[in-house]
């Protein structure tokens, strides 16, 4: 870590040398004293470096030297973000080669120094996209993974195929366990205009962030965000007032405990371990949700879960050993990498 | 330390079909944050030409960067660039326009569809014909503007001459 700090300060010093003369020129009204940089053309190599593409190349190289994963992607996202775009490729091409302002350069350097500390890009930018929605991101609340977009797609398909016997208020009524940043809840709400969601999480930070994102997206009218730990005895009874739900959706912590220490520093140092660690076989939260679900679901209501690729079999055997739950695994769906990732479990009968 | 590998996916995208120009954009865009950089793909107006010829998924090879290991919660990847190749023509499209792999896959297909159309149909492709149509309308507007200017000049000249003592 000492070497990293030493190396980091070298980078900061370099940028100080570049930025100081540029920054000190800002206030001048075309004076003749001292070095006036405004009248002098920058050295061609420096000019390239001070453009968006130059910055991306430079920081990519810095990240690669320090062994930062996704070196190019990280610098592209950071530079694009400072220029007001979501991706580098979506920037107007003319912006790629124009010189950046001192403020922009400084901002890029600040954000890149976080990346040198292995902070995930989503936390650095403070926002990320999920299913076309832009959500605020803040450590240590779990960052939505791209696979989970497919979970939402599946739920939407199923809802379209089986319109629920909606009550007076329309539907479906959905319970999300472990809402995190609100990604799943809010993307369902935004695409199912009659739906309502009860979103629960045991972490205060997640409750706050879901709240904030709901307001950002003006979806707060159809979501109830409830601090709740479903693993606590009897806590589920707090959900009874809402009545039985049509769907239970969750991306519960499902990492096998023994795999936790192998996770990348981005994850281990910044994300809440409790949002990841599923216990011995990654099944702790999954089994809790499945145990509670029959008491909260309507007849023939459904549960949709994201899981580890090893779970479909484990869940299947677990359900078979608990016939009293009246739950059956009806389908397993693969993610875009071909791994079995999503489960559809249905409640049958009272 | 390289943690990325390329996954060659035959990609039976059952949910992704080639829809008429512009239609798919409306499915996903409603809640982009203000100021988001959106690709300027023209939306469907009155469609005068037959739609773009569809792509056959069996003729495509798709790659997107994916880490090793179980994926899902255990990884946090932001690289979602999609590389799509149309094997018969050899055309390759690389798309990293959005932050969503799914969106990039759809966009890549859209772009590839247009390029393949141009490749096989040249001047008869939809892209070219729309360009020609746009050019024709532009020339038409210019002509009308010129006519209007001439009329104004004539009117002015008449008015001037009527004032003369």
Coordinates of C-alpha atoms in Angstrom, one line a residue:
Chain A
X1 CA 0.0 0.0 0.0
X2 CA 3.0 2.3 0.7
X3 CA 4.2 1.8 -2.8
X4 CA 0.8 2.6 -4.2
X5 CA 0.6 5.8 -2.1
X6 CA 4.0 6.8 -3.4
X7 CA 3.1 6.1 -7.0
X8 CA -0.2 7.9 -6.6
X9 CA 1.4 11.0 -5.3
X10 CA 3.7 11.0 -8.4
X11 CA 0.6 11.0 -10.6
X12 CA -0.9 13.8 -8.6
X13 CA 2.3 15.8 -8.7
X14 CA 2.4 15.5 -12.5
X15 CA -1.1 16.8 -12.9
X16 CA -0.3 19.6 -10.5
X17 CA 2.5 20.7 -12.8
X18 CA 0.2 20.5 -15.8
X19 CA -2.8 22.1 -14.2
X20 CA -1.2 24.9 -12.1
X21 CA -0.2 27.1 -15.0
X22 CA -3.5 26.5 -16.7
X23 CA -5.5 27.3 -13.6
X24 CA -3.5 30.4 -12.8
X25 CA -4.3 31.8 -16.2
X26 CA -8.0 31.7 -15.6
X27 CA -8.2 35.0 -13.7
X28 CA -5.9 37.0 -15.9
X29 CA -7.2 39.7 -18.2
X30 CA -4.4 39.3 -20.8
X31 CA -1.5 40.6 -18.7
X32 CA 2.0 40.8 -19.8
X33 CA 3.6 39.9 -16.5
X34 CA 4.7 36.4 -15.8
X35 CA 3.9 33.5 -18.1
X36 CA 0.8 34.1 -20.1
X37 CA -0.2 30.7 -21.3
X38 CA -3.3 32.0 -23.1
X39 CA -1.2 33.5 -25.9
X40 CA 1.0 30.6 -26.3
X41 CA 0.1 27.5 -28.3
X42 CA 0.4 24.3 -26.2
X43 CA 2.9 21.8 -27.3
X44 CA 1.3 19.4 -29.8
X45 CA 1.8 16.3 -27.6
X46 CA 0.3 18.2 -24.7
X47 CA -2.6 19.4 -26.8
X48 CA -3.4 15.7 -27.6
X49 CA -3.1 14.8 -24.0
X50 CA -5.5 17.5 -23.0
X51 CA -8.3 16.2 -25.3
X52 CA -10.9 13.6 -24.3
X53 CA -9.2 10.9 -26.3
X54 CA -5.8 11.9 -25.0
X55 CA -7.1 11.7 -21.4
X56 CA -8.6 8.3 -22.0
X57 CA -5.3 7.0 -23.5
X58 CA -3.3 8.5 -20.7
X59 CA -5.4 7.1 -17.8
X60 CA -5.9 3.7 -19.5
X61 CA -2.1 3.4 -19.4
X62 CA -1.9 4.5 -15.8
X63 CA -4.6 2.0 -14.8
X64 CA -3.0 -0.8 -16.7
X65 CA 0.4 -0.1 -15.0
X66 CA -1.3 -0.3 -11.7
X67 CA -3.2 -3.5 -12.5
X68 CA -6.6 -1.9 -12.4
X69 CA -9.2 -4.1 -14.2
X70 CA -11.2 -2.6 -17.1
X71 CA -8.5 0.1 -17.6
X72 CA -9.9 1.4 -20.8
X73 CA -13.6 1.1 -19.9
X74 CA -13.0 2.9 -16.6
X75 CA -11.2 5.9 -18.1
X76 CA -13.8 6.1 -20.9
X77 CA -16.7 6.2 -18.5
X78 CA -15.0 8.8 -16.3
X79 CA -14.0 11.1 -19.1
X80 CA -17.5 10.7 -20.7
X81 CA -19.1 11.5 -17.4
X82 CA -17.1 14.7 -16.9
X83 CA -18.2 15.7 -20.4
X84 CA -21.8 15.0 -19.6
X85 CA -22.3 11.8 -21.5
X86 CA -23.1 8.3 -20.4
X87 CA -20.6 6.5 -22.6
X88 CA -17.6 7.6 -24.5
X89 CA -18.9 6.4 -27.8
X90 CA -22.1 8.4 -27.4
X91 CA -20.2 11.7 -27.2
X92 CA -20.3 13.9 -30.2
X93 CA -17.2 13.1 -32.1
X94 CA -16.1 16.7 -32.3
X95 CA -15.8 16.6 -28.5
X96 CA -13.2 13.8 -28.6
X97 CA -10.4 16.1 -29.9
X98 CA -11.2 19.5 -28.4
X99 CA -9.0 20.6 -25.5
X100 CA -10.6 20.2 -22.1
X101 CA -11.0 22.9 -19.6
X102 CA -8.8 23.0 -16.5
X103 CA -11.8 22.2 -14.4
X104 CA -12.6 19.2 -16.5
X105 CA -9.0 17.9 -16.3
X106 CA -9.0 18.4 -12.6
X107 CA -12.3 16.6 -12.2
X108 CA -11.0 13.7 -14.3
X109 CA -7.9 13.4 -12.2
X110 CA -10.0 13.4 -9.0
X111 CA -12.3 10.6 -10.3
X112 CA -9.4 8.6 -11.6
X113 CA -7.6 8.8 -8.3
X114 CA -10.6 7.0 -6.8
X115 CA -10.3 4.3 -9.5
X116 CA -6.7 3.9 -8.5
X117 CA -8.1 3.0 -5.1
X118 CA -10.2 0.2 -6.8
X119 CA -13.5 2.1 -6.2
X120 CA -16.1 0.7 -8.6
X121 CA -16.9 3.0 -11.5
X122 CA -20.6 3.2 -10.5
X123 CA -19.6 4.6 -7.1
X124 CA -17.1 7.0 -8.6
X125 CA -19.7 8.4 -11.0
X126 CA -22.4 8.3 -8.3
X127 CA -24.9 7.0 -10.8
X128 CA -25.6 4.1 -13.1
X129 CA -28.2 2.8 -15.5
X130 CA -30.5 -0.1 -15.1
X131 CA -33.2 -1.1 -17.6
X132 CA -33.0 2.4 -19.1
X133 CA -33.4 4.1 -15.7
X134 CA -30.7 6.3 -14.3
X135 CA -30.2 5.5 -10.6
X136 CA -28.1 7.1 -7.9
X137 CA -25.4 4.9 -6.6
X138 CA -23.7 5.2 -3.2
X139 CA -21.5 2.9 -1.3
X140 CA -22.0 0.5 0.4
X141 CA -25.4 -0.1 -1.3
X142 CA -25.1 -3.0 -3.7
X143 CA -24.6 -2.0 -7.3
X144 CA -27.2 -3.6 -9.7
X145 CA -25.6 -6.2 -12.0
X146 CA -26.4 -6.4 -15.7
X147 CA -27.7 -9.9 -15.3
X148 CA -30.5 -8.7 -13.1
X149 CA -31.9 -6.7 -16.0
X150 CA -32.9 -10.1 -17.4
X151 CA -34.7 -11.0 -14.2
X152 CA -36.9 -7.9 -14.7
X153 CA -37.5 -8.8 -18.3
X154 CA -38.7 -12.2 -17.3
X155 CA -41.1 -10.9 -14.7
X156 CA -42.5 -8.5 -17.3
X157 CA -43.0 -11.3 -19.8
X158 CA -44.8 -13.4 -17.3
X159 CA -47.0 -10.6 -16.1
X160 CA -48.0 -9.8 -19.7
X161 CA -49.0 -13.5 -20.2
X162 CA -51.0 -13.9 -17.0
X163 CA -52.9 -10.7 -16.3
X164 CA -53.6 -10.9 -12.6
X165 CA -57.1 -10.8 -11.2
X166 CA -56.5 -7.2 -10.2
X167 CA -58.3 -5.7 -7.3
X168 CA -59.8 -2.2 -7.3
X169 CA -56.4 -0.6 -7.3
X170 CA -55.0 -2.5 -10.4
X171 CA -51.9 -4.6 -10.1
X172 CA -49.8 -6.6 -9.8
X173 CA -48.9 -6.1 -6.2
X174 CA -45.2 -7.0 -5.9
X175 CA -43.0 -7.6 -2.9
X176 CA -39.3 -7.1 -3.4
X177 CA -37.0 -8.6 -0.8
X178 CA -33.6 -6.8 -0.6
X179 CA -34.3 -3.7 -2.7
X180 CA -30.8 -2.2 -2.5
X181 CA -30.7 0.9 -4.7
X182 CA -34.3 0.2 -5.8
X183 CA -33.3 -1.1 -9.3
X184 CA -35.7 -4.0 -9.6
X185 CA -38.6 -2.3 -7.8
X186 CA -38.4 0.9 -9.8
X187 CA -37.9 -0.7 -13.2
X188 CA -40.9 -2.9 -12.6
X189 CA -43.0 0.2 -11.5
X190 CA -41.9 2.2 -14.5
X191 CA -42.9 -0.5 -17.0
X192 CA -46.0 -1.9 -15.2
X193 CA -48.0 1.3 -14.9
X194 CA -50.7 -0.2 -12.7
X195 CA -48.4 -2.1 -10.4
X196 CA -47.5 -1.3 -6.8
X197 CA -44.4 -2.5 -5.0
X198 CA -43.5 -3.1 -1.3
X199 CA -39.7 -2.9 -1.2
X200 CA -37.9 -4.1 1.9
X201 CA -34.3 -4.1 3.0
X202 CA -32.6 -4.6 6.3
X203 CA -30.0 -1.9 5.7
X204 CA -30.9 1.8 6.4
X205 CA -28.6 3.0 3.6
X206 CA -30.5 0.9 1.1
X207 CA -33.8 2.2 2.3
X208 CA -32.6 5.8 1.9
X209 CA -31.2 5.2 -1.5
X210 CA -34.3 3.5 -2.8
X211 CA -36.3 6.4 -1.5
X212 CA -34.1 8.9 -3.2
X213 CA -34.2 7.0 -6.5
X214 CA -38.0 6.6 -6.3
X215 CA -38.3 10.4 -6.0
X216 CA -35.8 11.1 -8.7
X217 CA -38.0 9.0 -11.0
X218 CA -41.3 10.3 -9.6
X219 CA -42.4 6.8 -8.7
X220 CA -42.8 7.4 -5.0
X221 CA -46.6 7.1 -5.2
X222 CA -46.6 3.4 -5.9
X223 CA -43.8 2.2 -3.7
X224 CA -43.7 1.5 0.0
X225 CA -40.2 1.2 1.2
X226 CA -40.0 -0.7 4.5
X227 CA -36.9 -1.3 6.7
X228 CA -37.3 -5.0 7.5
X229 CA -35.1 -8.0 8.1
X230 CA -37.0 -11.0 6.8
X231 CA -34.6 -13.4 8.7
X232 CA -35.9 -12.1 12.0
X233 CA -38.5 -14.2 13.6
X234 CA -42.0 -13.0 12.8
X235 CA -40.9 -9.9 11.0
X236 CA -42.9 -10.9 7.9
X237 CA -46.1 -10.3 9.8
X238 CA -45.4 -6.6 9.3
X239 CA -46.2 -7.1 5.7
X240 CA -49.7 -8.7 6.2
X241 CA -51.6 -5.4 6.2
X242 CA -50.9 -5.0 2.5
X243 CA -52.6 -8.2 1.9
X244 CA -51.4 -11.2 -0.2
X245 CA -49.1 -10.2 -3.0
X246 CA -49.1 -11.4 -6.6
X247 CA -45.4 -11.7 -6.9
X248 CA -42.3 -11.9 -4.8
X249 CA -39.1 -10.8 -6.6
X250 CA -35.6 -10.9 -5.2
X251 CA -31.9 -10.8 -6.0
X252 CA -30.9 -12.0 -2.5
X253 CA -27.3 -12.4 -1.3
X254 CA -26.4 -15.7 -2.9
X255 CA -22.6 -15.8 -2.9
X256 CA -21.3 -19.0 -1.3
X257 CA -19.6 -17.9 1.9
X258 CA -16.4 -19.7 1.0
X259 CA -16.2 -17.7 -2.3
X260 CA -16.5 -14.3 -0.5
X261 CA -12.7 -13.8 0.0
X262 CA -12.0 -14.3 -3.7
X263 CA -14.2 -11.4 -4.7
X264 CA -12.4 -8.5 -6.4
X265 CA -11.3 -5.6 -4.2
X266 CA -13.9 -3.4 -5.9
X267 CA -16.5 -5.5 -4.3
X268 CA -14.9 -6.4 -1.0
X269 CA -13.7 -3.0 -0.1
X270 CA -16.8 -1.0 -1.1
X271 CA -20.0 -3.0 -1.3
X272 CA -21.9 -4.3 1.7
X273 CA -20.8 -7.9 2.3
X274 CA -24.2 -8.6 3.8
X275 CA -25.7 -7.9 0.4
X276 CA -23.6 -10.7 -1.1
X277 CA -22.9 -13.4 1.5
X278 CA -25.6 -16.1 1.3
X279 CA -24.0 -18.4 3.9
X280 CA -22.6 -21.8 3.6
X281 CA -24.1 -22.8 0.2
X282 CA -25.3 -19.3 -0.6
X283 CA -28.8 -20.5 0.3
X284 CA -29.6 -18.8 3.6
X285 CA -31.7 -15.9 2.2
X286 CA -33.1 -17.9 -0.6
X287 CA -34.6 -20.5 1.9
X288 CA -35.9 -17.8 4.2
X289 CA -37.7 -16.1 1.3
X290 CA -39.1 -19.4 0.1
X291 CA -40.3 -20.3 3.7
X292 CA -42.1 -17.0 4.0
X293 CA -43.5 -16.7 0.6
X294 CA -46.5 -19.0 1.0
X295 CA -47.8 -16.8 3.8
X296 CA -47.5 -13.7 1.8
X297 CA -48.5 -14.9 -1.7
X298 CA -51.9 -15.2 -3.3
X299 CA -52.9 -18.7 -4.6
X300 CA -50.8 -19.5 -7.7
X301 CA -48.7 -16.4 -7.0
X302 CA -45.1 -16.5 -8.2
X303 CA -41.6 -16.0 -6.9
X304 CA -38.8 -14.8 -9.2
X305 CA -35.2 -15.1 -7.9
X306 CA -31.8 -14.5 -9.2
X307 CA -29.3 -17.1 -7.9
X308 CA -25.9 -18.7 -8.3
X309 CA -25.7 -21.2 -11.2
X310 CA -25.3 -24.0 -8.7
X311 CA -28.6 -23.2 -7.0
X312 CA -31.3 -24.5 -9.4
X313 CA -30.6 -28.1 -8.3
X314 CA -30.2 -27.2 -4.6
X315 CA -33.4 -25.2 -4.6
X316 CA -35.2 -28.0 -6.4
X317 CA -34.2 -30.6 -3.8
X318 CA -34.9 -28.2 -1.0
X319 CA -38.4 -27.6 -2.2
X320 CA -39.0 -31.3 -2.6
X321 CA -38.0 -31.8 1.0
X322 CA -40.6 -29.2 2.1
X323 CA -43.9 -30.3 0.4
X324 CA -45.8 -28.3 3.1
X325 CA -44.8 -25.1 1.4
X326 CA -46.9 -25.9 -1.7
X327 CA -44.1 -24.4 -3.9
X328 CA -42.8 -25.9 -7.0
X329 CA -39.9 -24.8 -9.3
X330 CA -41.6 -24.3 -12.7
X331 CA -38.8 -22.8 -14.7
X332 CA -35.1 -22.0 -14.8
X333 CA -33.8 -19.3 -17.1
X334 CA -30.3 -18.6 -18.3
X335 CA -28.5 -15.3 -18.3
X336 CA -26.9 -13.8 -21.5
X337 CA -23.7 -15.8 -20.7
X338 CA -25.7 -19.0 -20.8
X339 CA -25.5 -19.7 -17.0
X340 CA -28.6 -20.8 -15.2
X341 CA -29.4 -17.7 -13.3
X342 CA -33.1 -17.2 -12.7
X343 CA -35.8 -19.3 -11.0
X344 CA -39.5 -19.1 -11.3
X345 CA -41.3 -20.8 -8.4
X346 CA -45.0 -21.0 -8.2
X347 CA -47.3 -21.4 -5.2
X348 CA -50.0 -24.0 -5.8
X349 CA -53.1 -24.1 -3.7
X350 CA -53.8 -22.9 -0.2
Chain B
X1 CA -3.8 -9.0 -14.7
X2 CA -6.3 -9.7 -17.4
X3 CA -9.7 -10.9 -16.1
X4 CA -11.6 -10.6 -19.3
X5 CA -12.3 -13.2 -21.9
X6 CA -14.4 -13.2 -25.0
X7 CA -17.5 -15.2 -25.1
X8 CA -18.6 -16.4 -28.5
X9 CA -22.3 -16.8 -28.2
X10 CA -24.4 -18.2 -31.0
X11 CA -27.0 -16.0 -29.4
X12 CA -30.5 -17.3 -30.0
X13 CA -32.1 -14.0 -29.1
X14 CA -35.7 -15.1 -28.9
X15 CA -36.8 -11.8 -27.5
X16 CA -34.9 -9.7 -30.0
X17 CA -36.5 -9.4 -33.4
X18 CA -36.0 -6.9 -36.2
X19 CA -38.8 -4.5 -35.7
X20 CA -39.7 -1.7 -38.1
X21 CA -37.4 1.3 -38.0
X22 CA -37.5 3.3 -34.9
X23 CA -40.1 1.2 -33.1
X24 CA -37.8 -0.5 -30.6
X25 CA -36.4 2.8 -29.3
X26 CA -39.8 3.7 -27.7
X27 CA -39.9 0.5 -25.6
X28 CA -36.9 1.5 -23.5
X29 CA -36.3 5.2 -23.6
X30 CA -39.1 6.8 -21.4
X31 CA -37.1 7.4 -18.2
X32 CA -33.6 8.4 -19.3
X33 CA -32.4 11.2 -17.1
X34 CA -32.5 14.7 -18.6
X35 CA -29.4 15.6 -20.5
X36 CA -28.6 12.0 -21.3
X37 CA -26.7 11.6 -24.6
X38 CA -29.0 9.8 -26.8
X39 CA -28.0 8.3 -30.2
X40 CA -29.6 10.3 -33.1
X41 CA -31.3 7.4 -34.8
X42 CA -34.2 8.8 -36.8
X43 CA -37.6 7.5 -35.7
X44 CA -40.2 6.2 -38.1
X45 CA -42.0 8.8 -40.0
X46 CA -44.4 8.0 -42.8
X47 CA -42.7 4.9 -44.2
X48 CA -42.7 5.1 -48.0
X49 CA -40.2 2.2 -48.6
X50 CA -40.4 -1.4 -47.6
X51 CA -38.7 -2.2 -44.3
X52 CA -35.1 -3.1 -43.9
X53 CA -34.3 -6.7 -44.8
X54 CA -34.1 -8.7 -41.6
X55 CA -30.9 -10.3 -40.3
X56 CA -30.6 -14.1 -39.9
X57 CA -29.3 -14.8 -36.4
X58 CA -27.6 -17.9 -37.7
X59 CA -25.4 -15.7 -39.9
X60 CA -24.3 -13.6 -37.0
X61 CA -21.4 -14.0 -34.6
X62 CA -21.5 -12.0 -31.4
X63 CA -18.9 -11.3 -28.8
X64 CA -19.1 -9.3 -25.6
X65 CA -16.4 -9.2 -23.0
X66 CA -17.3 -11.2 -19.9
X67 CA -15.2 -12.2 -16.9
X68 CA -14.5 -15.7 -15.9
X69 CA -16.1 -17.2 -12.8
X70 CA -19.7 -17.4 -11.7
X71 CA -20.7 -13.9 -12.8
X72 CA -23.7 -12.2 -11.2
X73 CA -23.1 -10.9 -7.8
X74 CA -19.6 -12.2 -7.7
X75 CA -18.4 -9.8 -10.4
X76 CA -18.9 -6.1 -11.2
X77 CA -18.2 -5.5 -14.8
X78 CA -18.9 -2.3 -16.6
X79 CA -17.6 -3.4 -20.0
X80 CA -20.6 -4.0 -22.1
X81 CA -19.3 -3.4 -25.6
X82 CA -20.8 -5.7 -28.2
X83 CA -19.1 -6.8 -31.3
X84 CA -21.4 -8.2 -33.9
X85 CA -20.3 -9.8 -37.2
X86 CA -22.4 -10.7 -40.2
X87 CA -20.5 -13.7 -41.5
X88 CA -21.6 -13.8 -45.2
X89 CA -20.6 -10.2 -45.9
X90 CA -17.8 -9.9 -43.2
X91 CA -19.2 -6.7 -41.9
X92 CA -18.4 -6.0 -38.2
X93 CA -20.2 -3.6 -36.0
X94 CA -18.9 -2.6 -32.6
X95 CA -21.3 -0.9 -30.3
X96 CA -20.8 0.7 -26.9
X97 CA -23.4 3.4 -27.2
X98 CA -25.2 2.6 -24.0
X99 CA -24.4 1.2 -20.5
X100 CA -26.6 -1.8 -21.1
X101 CA -25.4 -5.0 -22.9
X102 CA -29.0 -5.7 -23.9
X103 CA -29.4 -2.2 -25.5
X104 CA -26.0 -2.5 -27.2
X105 CA -26.9 -5.8 -28.7
X106 CA -30.1 -4.4 -30.1
X107 CA -28.4 -1.3 -31.4
X108 CA -25.6 -3.3 -32.9
X109 CA -28.2 -5.4 -34.8
X110 CA -29.9 -2.2 -36.0
X111 CA -26.7 -0.7 -37.3
X112 CA -25.6 -4.0 -38.8
X113 CA -28.9 -4.3 -40.5
X114 CA -28.5 -1.0 -42.2
X115 CA -24.9 -1.7 -43.3
X116 CA -25.8 -5.1 -44.7
X117 CA -28.6 -3.5 -46.6
X118 CA -26.2 -0.9 -48.1
X119 CA -23.7 -3.7 -48.8
X120 CA -26.1 -5.8 -50.8
X121 CA -28.4 -3.2 -52.3
X122 CA -26.2 -0.2 -52.7
X123 CA -28.2 2.7 -54.1
X124 CA -31.4 0.7 -53.6
X125 CA -30.8 0.4 -49.9
X126 CA -33.1 2.1 -47.5
X127 CA -30.4 4.4 -46.2
X128 CA -29.5 5.7 -49.6
X129 CA -33.1 6.1 -50.7
X130 CA -33.9 8.1 -47.6
X131 CA -30.8 10.3 -48.2
X132 CA -32.0 10.9 -51.7
X133 CA -35.5 11.8 -50.5
X134 CA -34.1 14.1 -47.9
X135 CA -31.9 15.8 -50.6
X136 CA -34.8 16.1 -52.9
X137 CA -36.9 17.8 -50.2
X138 CA -34.1 20.1 -49.5
X139 CA -33.7 21.1 -53.1
X140 CA -37.5 21.6 -53.3
X141 CA -37.4 23.9 -50.2
X142 CA -34.6 25.9 -51.8
X143 CA -36.5 26.3 -55.0
X144 CA -39.6 27.5 -53.2
X145 CA -37.6 29.9 -51.1
X146 CA -36.0 31.3 -54.2
X147 CA -39.4 31.8 -55.9
X148 CA -40.7 33.6 -52.9
X149 CA -37.7 35.9 -52.9
X150 CA -38.3 36.7 -56.6
X151 CA -41.9 37.5 -56.0
X152 CA -41.0 39.8 -53.2
X153 CA -38.5 41.6 -55.3
X154 CA -41.1 42.0 -58.1
X155 CA -43.6 43.3 -55.6
X156 CA -41.2 45.8 -54.2
X157 CA -40.2 47.0 -57.7
X158 CA -43.9 47.5 -58.5
X159 CA -44.5 49.5 -55.4
X160 CA -41.4 51.7 -56.0
X161 CA -42.6 52.4 -59.5
X162 CA -46.1 53.3 -58.3
X163 CA -44.6 55.9 -55.9
X164 CA -42.7 57.7 -58.7
X165 CA -44.3 61.1 -59.4

